PDB file of C-alpha atoms in Angstrom:
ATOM      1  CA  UNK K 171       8.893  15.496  -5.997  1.00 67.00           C
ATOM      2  CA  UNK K 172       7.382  13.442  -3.248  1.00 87.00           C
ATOM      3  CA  UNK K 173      10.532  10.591  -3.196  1.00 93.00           C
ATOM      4  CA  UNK K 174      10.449   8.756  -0.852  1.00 96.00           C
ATOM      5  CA  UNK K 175      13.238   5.541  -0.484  1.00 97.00           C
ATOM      6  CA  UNK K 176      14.100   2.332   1.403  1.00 98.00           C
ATOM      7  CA  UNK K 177      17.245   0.838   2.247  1.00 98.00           C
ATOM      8  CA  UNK K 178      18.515  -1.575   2.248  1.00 98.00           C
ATOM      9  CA  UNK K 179      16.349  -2.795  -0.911  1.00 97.00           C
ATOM     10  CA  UNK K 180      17.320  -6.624   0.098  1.00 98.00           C
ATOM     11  CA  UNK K 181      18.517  -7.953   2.856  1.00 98.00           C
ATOM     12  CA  UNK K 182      19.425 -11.381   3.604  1.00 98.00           C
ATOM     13  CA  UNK K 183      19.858 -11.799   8.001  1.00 96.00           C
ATOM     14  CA  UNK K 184      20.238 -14.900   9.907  1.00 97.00           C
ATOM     15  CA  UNK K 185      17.530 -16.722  12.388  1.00 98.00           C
ATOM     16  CA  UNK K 186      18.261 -14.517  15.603  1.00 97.00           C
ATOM     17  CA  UNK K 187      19.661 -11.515  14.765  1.00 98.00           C
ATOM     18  CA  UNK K 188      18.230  -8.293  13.987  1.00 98.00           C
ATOM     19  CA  UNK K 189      17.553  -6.010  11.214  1.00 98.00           C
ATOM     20  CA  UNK K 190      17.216  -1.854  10.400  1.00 98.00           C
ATOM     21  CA  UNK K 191      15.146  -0.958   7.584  1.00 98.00           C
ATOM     22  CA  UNK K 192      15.662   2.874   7.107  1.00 98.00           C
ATOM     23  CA  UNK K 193      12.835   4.854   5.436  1.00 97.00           C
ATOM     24  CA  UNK K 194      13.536   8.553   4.002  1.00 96.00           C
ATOM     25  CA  UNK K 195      11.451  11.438   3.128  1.00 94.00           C
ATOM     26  CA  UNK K 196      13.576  12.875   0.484  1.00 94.00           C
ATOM     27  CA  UNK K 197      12.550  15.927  -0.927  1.00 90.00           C
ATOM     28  CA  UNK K 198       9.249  16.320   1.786  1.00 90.00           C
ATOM     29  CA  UNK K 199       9.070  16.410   5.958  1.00 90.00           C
ATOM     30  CA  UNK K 200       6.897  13.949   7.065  1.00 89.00           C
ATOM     31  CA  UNK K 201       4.888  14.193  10.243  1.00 85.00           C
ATOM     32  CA  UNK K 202       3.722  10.363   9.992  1.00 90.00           C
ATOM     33  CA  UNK K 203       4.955   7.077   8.254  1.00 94.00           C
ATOM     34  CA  UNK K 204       3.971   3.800   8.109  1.00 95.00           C
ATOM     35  CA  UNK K 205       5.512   0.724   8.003  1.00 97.00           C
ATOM     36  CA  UNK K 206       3.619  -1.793   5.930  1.00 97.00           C
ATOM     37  CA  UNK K 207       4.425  -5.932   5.629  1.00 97.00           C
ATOM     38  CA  UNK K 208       3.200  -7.793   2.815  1.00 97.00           C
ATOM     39  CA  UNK K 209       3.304 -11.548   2.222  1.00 96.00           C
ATOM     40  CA  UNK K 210       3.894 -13.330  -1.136  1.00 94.00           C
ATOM     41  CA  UNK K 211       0.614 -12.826  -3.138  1.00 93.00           C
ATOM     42  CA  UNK K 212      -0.998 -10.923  -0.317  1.00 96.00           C
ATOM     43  CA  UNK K 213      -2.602  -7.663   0.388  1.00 96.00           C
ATOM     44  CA  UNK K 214      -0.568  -4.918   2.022  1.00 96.00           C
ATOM     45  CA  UNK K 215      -1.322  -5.189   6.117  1.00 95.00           C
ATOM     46  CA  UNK K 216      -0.368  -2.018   8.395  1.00 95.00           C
ATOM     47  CA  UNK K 217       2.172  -2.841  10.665  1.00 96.00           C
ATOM     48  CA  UNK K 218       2.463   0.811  12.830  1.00 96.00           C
ATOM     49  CA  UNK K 219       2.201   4.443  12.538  1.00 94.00           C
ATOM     50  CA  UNK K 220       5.408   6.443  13.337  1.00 91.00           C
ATOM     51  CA  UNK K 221       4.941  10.236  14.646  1.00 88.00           C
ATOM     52  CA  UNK K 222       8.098  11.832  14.602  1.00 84.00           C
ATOM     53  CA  UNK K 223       9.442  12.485  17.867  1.00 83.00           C
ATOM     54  CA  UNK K 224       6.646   9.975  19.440  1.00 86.00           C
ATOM     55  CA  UNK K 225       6.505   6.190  20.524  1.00 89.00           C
ATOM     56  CA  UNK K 226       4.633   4.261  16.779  1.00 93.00           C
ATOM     57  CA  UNK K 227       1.330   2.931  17.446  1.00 94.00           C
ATOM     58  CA  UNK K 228       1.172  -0.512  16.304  1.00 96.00           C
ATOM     59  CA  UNK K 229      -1.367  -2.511  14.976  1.00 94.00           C
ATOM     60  CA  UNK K 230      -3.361  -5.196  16.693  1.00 93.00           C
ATOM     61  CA  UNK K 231      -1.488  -8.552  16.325  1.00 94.00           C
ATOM     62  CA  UNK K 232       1.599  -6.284  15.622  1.00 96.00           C
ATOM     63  CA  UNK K 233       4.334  -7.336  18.676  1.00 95.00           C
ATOM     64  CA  UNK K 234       6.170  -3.545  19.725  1.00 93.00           C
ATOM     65  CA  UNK K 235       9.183  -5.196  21.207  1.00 95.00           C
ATOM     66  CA  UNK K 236       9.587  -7.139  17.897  1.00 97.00           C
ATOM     67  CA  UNK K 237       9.538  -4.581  15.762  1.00 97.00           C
ATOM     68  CA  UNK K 238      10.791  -1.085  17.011  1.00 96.00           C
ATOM     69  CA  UNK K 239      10.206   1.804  15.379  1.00 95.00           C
ATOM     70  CA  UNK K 240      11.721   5.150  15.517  1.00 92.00           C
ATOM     71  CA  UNK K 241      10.785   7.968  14.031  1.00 90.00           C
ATOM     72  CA  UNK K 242      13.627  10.635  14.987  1.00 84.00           C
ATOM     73  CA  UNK K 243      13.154  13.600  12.601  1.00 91.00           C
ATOM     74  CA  UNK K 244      10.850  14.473   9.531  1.00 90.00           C
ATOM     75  CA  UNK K 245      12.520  12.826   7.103  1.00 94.00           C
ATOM     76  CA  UNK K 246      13.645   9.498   8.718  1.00 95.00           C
ATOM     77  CA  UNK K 247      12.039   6.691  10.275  1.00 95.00           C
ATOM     78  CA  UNK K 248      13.339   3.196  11.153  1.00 96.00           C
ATOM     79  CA  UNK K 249      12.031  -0.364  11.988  1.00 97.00           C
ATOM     80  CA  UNK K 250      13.938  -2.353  13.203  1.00 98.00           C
ATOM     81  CA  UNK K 251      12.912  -6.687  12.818  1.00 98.00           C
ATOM     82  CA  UNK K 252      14.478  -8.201  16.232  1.00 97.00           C
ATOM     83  CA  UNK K 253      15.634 -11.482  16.983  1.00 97.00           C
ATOM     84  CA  UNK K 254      13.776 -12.132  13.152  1.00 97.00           C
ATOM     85  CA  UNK K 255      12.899 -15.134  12.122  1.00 97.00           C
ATOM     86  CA  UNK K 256      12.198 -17.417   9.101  1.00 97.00           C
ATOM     87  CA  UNK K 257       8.279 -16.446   9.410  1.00 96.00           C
ATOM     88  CA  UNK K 258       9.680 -12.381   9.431  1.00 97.00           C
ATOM     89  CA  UNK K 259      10.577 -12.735   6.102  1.00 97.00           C
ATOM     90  CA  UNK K 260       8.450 -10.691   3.914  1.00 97.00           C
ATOM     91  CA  UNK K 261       8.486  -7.741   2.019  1.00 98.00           C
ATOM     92  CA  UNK K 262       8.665  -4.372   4.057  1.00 98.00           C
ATOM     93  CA  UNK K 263       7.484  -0.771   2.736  1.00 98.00           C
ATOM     94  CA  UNK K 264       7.005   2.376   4.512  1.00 97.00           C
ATOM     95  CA  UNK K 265       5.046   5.154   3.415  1.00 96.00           C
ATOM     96  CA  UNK K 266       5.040   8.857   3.967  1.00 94.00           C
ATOM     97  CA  UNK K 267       2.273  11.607   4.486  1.00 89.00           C
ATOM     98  CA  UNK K 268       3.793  15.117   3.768  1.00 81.00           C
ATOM     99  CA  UNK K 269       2.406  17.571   6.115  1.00 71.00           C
ATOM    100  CA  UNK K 270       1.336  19.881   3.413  1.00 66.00           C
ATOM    101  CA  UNK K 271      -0.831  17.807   1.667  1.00 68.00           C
ATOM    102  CA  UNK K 272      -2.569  15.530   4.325  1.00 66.00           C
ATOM    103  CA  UNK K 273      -4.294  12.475   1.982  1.00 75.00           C
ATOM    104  CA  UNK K 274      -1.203  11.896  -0.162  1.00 82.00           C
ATOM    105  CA  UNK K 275       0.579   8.964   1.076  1.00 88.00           C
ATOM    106  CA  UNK K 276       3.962   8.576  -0.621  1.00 93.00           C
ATOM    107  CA  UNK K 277       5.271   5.187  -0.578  1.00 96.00           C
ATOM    108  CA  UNK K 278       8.736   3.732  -0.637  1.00 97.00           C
ATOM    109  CA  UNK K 279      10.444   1.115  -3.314  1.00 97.00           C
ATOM    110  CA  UNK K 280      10.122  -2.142  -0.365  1.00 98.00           C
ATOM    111  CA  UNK K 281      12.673  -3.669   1.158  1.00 98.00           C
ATOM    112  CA  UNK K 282      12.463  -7.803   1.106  1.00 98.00           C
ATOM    113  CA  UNK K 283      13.344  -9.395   3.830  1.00 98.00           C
ATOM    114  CA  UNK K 284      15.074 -13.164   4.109  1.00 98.00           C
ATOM    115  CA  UNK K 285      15.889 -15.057   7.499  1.00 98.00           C
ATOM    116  CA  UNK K 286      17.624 -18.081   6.755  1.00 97.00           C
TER     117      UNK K 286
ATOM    118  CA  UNK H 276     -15.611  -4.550  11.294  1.00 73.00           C
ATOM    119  CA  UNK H 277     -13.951  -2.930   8.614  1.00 82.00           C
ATOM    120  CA  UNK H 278     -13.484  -4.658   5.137  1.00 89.00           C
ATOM    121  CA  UNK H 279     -12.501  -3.506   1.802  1.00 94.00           C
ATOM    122  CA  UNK H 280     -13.133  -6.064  -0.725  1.00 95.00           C
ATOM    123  CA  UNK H 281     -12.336  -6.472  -4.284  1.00 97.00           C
ATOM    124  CA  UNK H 282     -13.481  -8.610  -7.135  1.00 97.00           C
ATOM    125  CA  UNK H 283     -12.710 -10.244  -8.802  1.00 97.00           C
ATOM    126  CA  UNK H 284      -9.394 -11.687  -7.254  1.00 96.00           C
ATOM    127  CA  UNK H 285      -7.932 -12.646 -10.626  1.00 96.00           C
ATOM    128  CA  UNK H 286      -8.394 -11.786 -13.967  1.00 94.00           C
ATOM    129  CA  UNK H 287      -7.687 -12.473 -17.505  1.00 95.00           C
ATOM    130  CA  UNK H 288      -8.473 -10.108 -20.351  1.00 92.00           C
ATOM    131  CA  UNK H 289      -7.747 -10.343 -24.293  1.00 95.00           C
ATOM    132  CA  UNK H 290      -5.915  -6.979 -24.985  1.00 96.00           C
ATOM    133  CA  UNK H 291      -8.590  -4.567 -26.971  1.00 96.00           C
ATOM    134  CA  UNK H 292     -11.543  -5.937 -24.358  1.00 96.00           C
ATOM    135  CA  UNK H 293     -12.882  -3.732 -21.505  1.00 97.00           C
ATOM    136  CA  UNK H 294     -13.239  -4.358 -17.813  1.00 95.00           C
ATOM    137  CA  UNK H 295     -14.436  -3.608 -14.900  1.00 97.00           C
ATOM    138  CA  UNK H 296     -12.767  -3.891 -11.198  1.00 98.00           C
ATOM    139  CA  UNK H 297     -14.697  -3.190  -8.281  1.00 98.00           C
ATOM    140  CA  UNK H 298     -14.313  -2.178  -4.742  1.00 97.00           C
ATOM    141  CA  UNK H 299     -16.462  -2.400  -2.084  1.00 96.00           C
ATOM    142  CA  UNK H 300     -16.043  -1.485   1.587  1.00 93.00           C
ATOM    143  CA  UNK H 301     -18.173  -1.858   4.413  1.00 90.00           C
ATOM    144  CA  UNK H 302     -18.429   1.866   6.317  1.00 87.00           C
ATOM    145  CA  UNK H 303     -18.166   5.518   5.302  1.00 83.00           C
ATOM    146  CA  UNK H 304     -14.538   6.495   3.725  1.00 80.00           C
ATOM    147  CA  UNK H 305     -13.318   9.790   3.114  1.00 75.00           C
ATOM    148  CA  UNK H 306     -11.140   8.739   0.601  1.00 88.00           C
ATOM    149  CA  UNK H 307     -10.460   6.280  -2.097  1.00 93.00           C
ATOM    150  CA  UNK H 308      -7.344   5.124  -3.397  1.00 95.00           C
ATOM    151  CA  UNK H 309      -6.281   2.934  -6.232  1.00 97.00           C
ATOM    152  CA  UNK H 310      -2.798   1.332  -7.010  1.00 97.00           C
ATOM    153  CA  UNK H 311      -1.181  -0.296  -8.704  1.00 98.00           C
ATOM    154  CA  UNK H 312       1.864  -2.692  -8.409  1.00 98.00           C
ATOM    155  CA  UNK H 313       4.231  -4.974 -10.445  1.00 97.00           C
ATOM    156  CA  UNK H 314       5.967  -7.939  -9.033  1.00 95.00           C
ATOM    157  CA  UNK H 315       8.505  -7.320  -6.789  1.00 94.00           C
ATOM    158  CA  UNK H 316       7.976  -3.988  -6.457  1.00 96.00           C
ATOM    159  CA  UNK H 317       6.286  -1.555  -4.246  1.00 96.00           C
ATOM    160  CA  UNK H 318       3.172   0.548  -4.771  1.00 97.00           C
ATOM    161  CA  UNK H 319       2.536   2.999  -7.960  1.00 95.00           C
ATOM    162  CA  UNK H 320      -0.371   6.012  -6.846  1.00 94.00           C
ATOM    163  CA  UNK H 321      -2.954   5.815  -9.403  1.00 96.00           C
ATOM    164  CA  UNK H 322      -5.465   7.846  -8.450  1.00 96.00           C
ATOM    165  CA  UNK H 323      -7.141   9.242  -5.150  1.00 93.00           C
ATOM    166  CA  UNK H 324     -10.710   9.571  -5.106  1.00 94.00           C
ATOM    167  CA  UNK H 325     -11.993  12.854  -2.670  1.00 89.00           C
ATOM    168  CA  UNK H 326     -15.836  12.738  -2.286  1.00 87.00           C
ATOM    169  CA  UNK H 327     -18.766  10.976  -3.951  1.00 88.00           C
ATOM    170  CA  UNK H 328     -19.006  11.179  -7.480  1.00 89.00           C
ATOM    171  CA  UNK H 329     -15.281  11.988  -8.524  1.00 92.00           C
ATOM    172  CA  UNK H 330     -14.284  10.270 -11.665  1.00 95.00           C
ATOM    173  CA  UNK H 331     -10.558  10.445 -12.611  1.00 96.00           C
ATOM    174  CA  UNK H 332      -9.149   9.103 -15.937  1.00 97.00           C
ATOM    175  CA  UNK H 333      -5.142   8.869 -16.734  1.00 97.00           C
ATOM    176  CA  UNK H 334      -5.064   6.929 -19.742  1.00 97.00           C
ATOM    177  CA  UNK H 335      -7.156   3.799 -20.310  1.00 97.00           C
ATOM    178  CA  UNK H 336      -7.913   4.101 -16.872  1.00 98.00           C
ATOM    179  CA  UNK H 337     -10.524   5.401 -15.126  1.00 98.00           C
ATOM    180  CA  UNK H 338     -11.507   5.260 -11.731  1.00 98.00           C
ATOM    181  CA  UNK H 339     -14.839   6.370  -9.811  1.00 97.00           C
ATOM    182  CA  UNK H 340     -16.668   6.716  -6.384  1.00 95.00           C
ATOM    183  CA  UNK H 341     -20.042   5.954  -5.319  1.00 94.00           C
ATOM    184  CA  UNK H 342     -19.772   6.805  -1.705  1.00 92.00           C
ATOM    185  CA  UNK H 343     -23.530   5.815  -1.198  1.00 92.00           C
ATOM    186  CA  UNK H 344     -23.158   2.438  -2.477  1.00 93.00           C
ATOM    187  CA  UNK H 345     -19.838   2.214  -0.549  1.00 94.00           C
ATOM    188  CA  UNK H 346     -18.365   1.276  -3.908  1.00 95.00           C
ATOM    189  CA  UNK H 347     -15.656   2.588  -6.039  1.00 97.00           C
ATOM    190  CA  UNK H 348     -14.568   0.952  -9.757  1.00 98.00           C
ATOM    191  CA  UNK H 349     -11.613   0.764 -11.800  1.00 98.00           C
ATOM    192  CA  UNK H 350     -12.074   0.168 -15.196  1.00 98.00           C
ATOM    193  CA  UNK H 351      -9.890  -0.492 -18.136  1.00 97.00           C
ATOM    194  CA  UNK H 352     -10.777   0.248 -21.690  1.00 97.00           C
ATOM    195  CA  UNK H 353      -9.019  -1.388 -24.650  1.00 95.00           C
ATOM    196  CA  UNK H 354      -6.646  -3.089 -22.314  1.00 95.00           C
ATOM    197  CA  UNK H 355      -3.286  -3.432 -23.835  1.00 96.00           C
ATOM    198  CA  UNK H 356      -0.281  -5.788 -22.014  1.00 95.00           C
ATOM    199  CA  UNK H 357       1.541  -3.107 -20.004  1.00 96.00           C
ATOM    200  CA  UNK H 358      -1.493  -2.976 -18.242  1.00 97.00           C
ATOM    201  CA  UNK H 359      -0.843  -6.462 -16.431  1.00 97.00           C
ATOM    202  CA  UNK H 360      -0.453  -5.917 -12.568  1.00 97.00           C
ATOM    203  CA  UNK H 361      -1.932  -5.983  -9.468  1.00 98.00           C
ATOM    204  CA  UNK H 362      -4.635  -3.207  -8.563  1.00 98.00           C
ATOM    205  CA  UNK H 363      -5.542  -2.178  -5.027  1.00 98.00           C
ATOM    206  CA  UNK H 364      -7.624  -0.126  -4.008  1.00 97.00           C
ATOM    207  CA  UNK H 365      -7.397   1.258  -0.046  1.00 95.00           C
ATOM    208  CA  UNK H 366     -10.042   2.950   1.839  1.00 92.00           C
ATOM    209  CA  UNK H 367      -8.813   6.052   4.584  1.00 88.00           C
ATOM    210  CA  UNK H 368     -11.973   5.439   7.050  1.00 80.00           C
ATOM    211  CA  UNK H 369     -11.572   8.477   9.016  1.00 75.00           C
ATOM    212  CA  UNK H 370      -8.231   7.346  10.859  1.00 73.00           C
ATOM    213  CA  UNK H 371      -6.206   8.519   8.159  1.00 77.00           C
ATOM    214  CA  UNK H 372      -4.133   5.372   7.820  1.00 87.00           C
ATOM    215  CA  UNK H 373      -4.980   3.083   4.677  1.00 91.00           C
ATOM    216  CA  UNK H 374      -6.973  -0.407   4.956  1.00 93.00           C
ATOM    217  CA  UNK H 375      -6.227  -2.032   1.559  1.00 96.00           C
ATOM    218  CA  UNK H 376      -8.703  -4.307  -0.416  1.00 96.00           C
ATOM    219  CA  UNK H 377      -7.451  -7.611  -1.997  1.00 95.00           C
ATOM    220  CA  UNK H 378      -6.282  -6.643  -4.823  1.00 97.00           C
ATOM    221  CA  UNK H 379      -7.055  -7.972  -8.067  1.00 97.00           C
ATOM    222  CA  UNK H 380      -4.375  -9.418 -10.497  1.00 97.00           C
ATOM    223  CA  UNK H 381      -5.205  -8.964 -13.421  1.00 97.00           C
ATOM    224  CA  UNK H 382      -3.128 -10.545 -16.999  1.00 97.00           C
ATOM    225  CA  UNK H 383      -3.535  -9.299 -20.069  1.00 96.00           C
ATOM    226  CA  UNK H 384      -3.345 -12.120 -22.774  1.00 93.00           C
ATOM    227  CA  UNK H 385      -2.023 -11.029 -26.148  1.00 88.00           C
TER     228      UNK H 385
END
């Protein structure tokens, strides 16, 4: 139990365009994700918390109109990377908290992110 | 400001030796978490650490809590090669979202 997945897994965009990064509860609802970015050889840095049916608090440093995020039910949220980048690209994971079970954060496979 | 900080950054064991990771952070947590994670891939739960004094083992590691000392260890007995990885550990400081240490990456030489 407790799956939680990413898609796409890879993802290969061009400078100026923009790209959705799904993240899925599986088999658990989710009242709150987050959406994590991590640079080669680097520590994992919160990016935002997603509430499902609110606006995602982001973290400081953390542009909002760059990255959206929607969280539209308890088993789905999204971030979307706009107008990306080459600096964007980095590797992307969301995690999950189930409601139950409040200190259990489930995390998601990554999804690594190129802009050429 | 809050840190989490590991040490050491990098290390490299002989498999059959014992060590020692530690994790410090810098105000009260409720809750201590350890992962671990392979290149290229995402995070693996290890273990989660609920109040001072927990010890958890799964394996040939075991991880512990000193919530006075604001310190938490990982350590590895009779390390063998799967064991190579990265190891984080991540502090919930009352906010319930995660503030990760470092990491440590640790080899395991044959």
């Amino acid at each position: 139990g407790a799956v939680v997945s990413q898609h796409p897994s890879r993802v290969i965009c061009k400078s100026g365009t923009s790209v959705k990064i799904e993240c899925r509860s599986l088999d658990f609802q989710a009242t709150t994700m987050f959406w994590y970015r991590q640079f080669p050889k680097q520590s994992l840095m919160l990016m935002a918390t997603s509430n499902e049916g609110s606006k995602a608090t982001y973290e400081q440093g953390v542009e909002k109109d760059k990255f959206l995020i929607n969280h539209a039910s308890l088993t789905l949220s999204t971030l979307t990377v706009t107008s990306a980048h080459p600096e964007d690209s980095s590797f992307y994971i969301c995690s999950a908290r189930e409601i139950a079970v409040s200190y259990e954060q489930y995390f998601g496979p990554g999804t690594r992110l190129t802009v050429t | 400001e809050l840190k989490v900080e590991q040490n050491p950054l990098f290390l490299s064991m002989q498999e059959g030796k014992n060590y020692t990771i530690y994790c410090n952070y810098s105000t009260t947590s409720d809750r201590l978490y350890w992962y671990r994670q392979d290149p290229g891939k995402s995070l693996e739960s290890l273990f989660v650490l609920l109040s001072n004094g927990a010890v958890k083992q799964e394996g040939r590691l075991m991880a512990s809590l000193d919530t006075k000392a604001r310190l938490s260890t990982l350590h590895i007995t009779a390390a063998v090669h799967d064991l190579s990885a990265t190891y984080f550990c991540a502090g919930d400081f009352g906010n319930e979202k995660l503030t990760f240490g470092t990491g440590t990456r640790l080899t395991i030489i044959p």
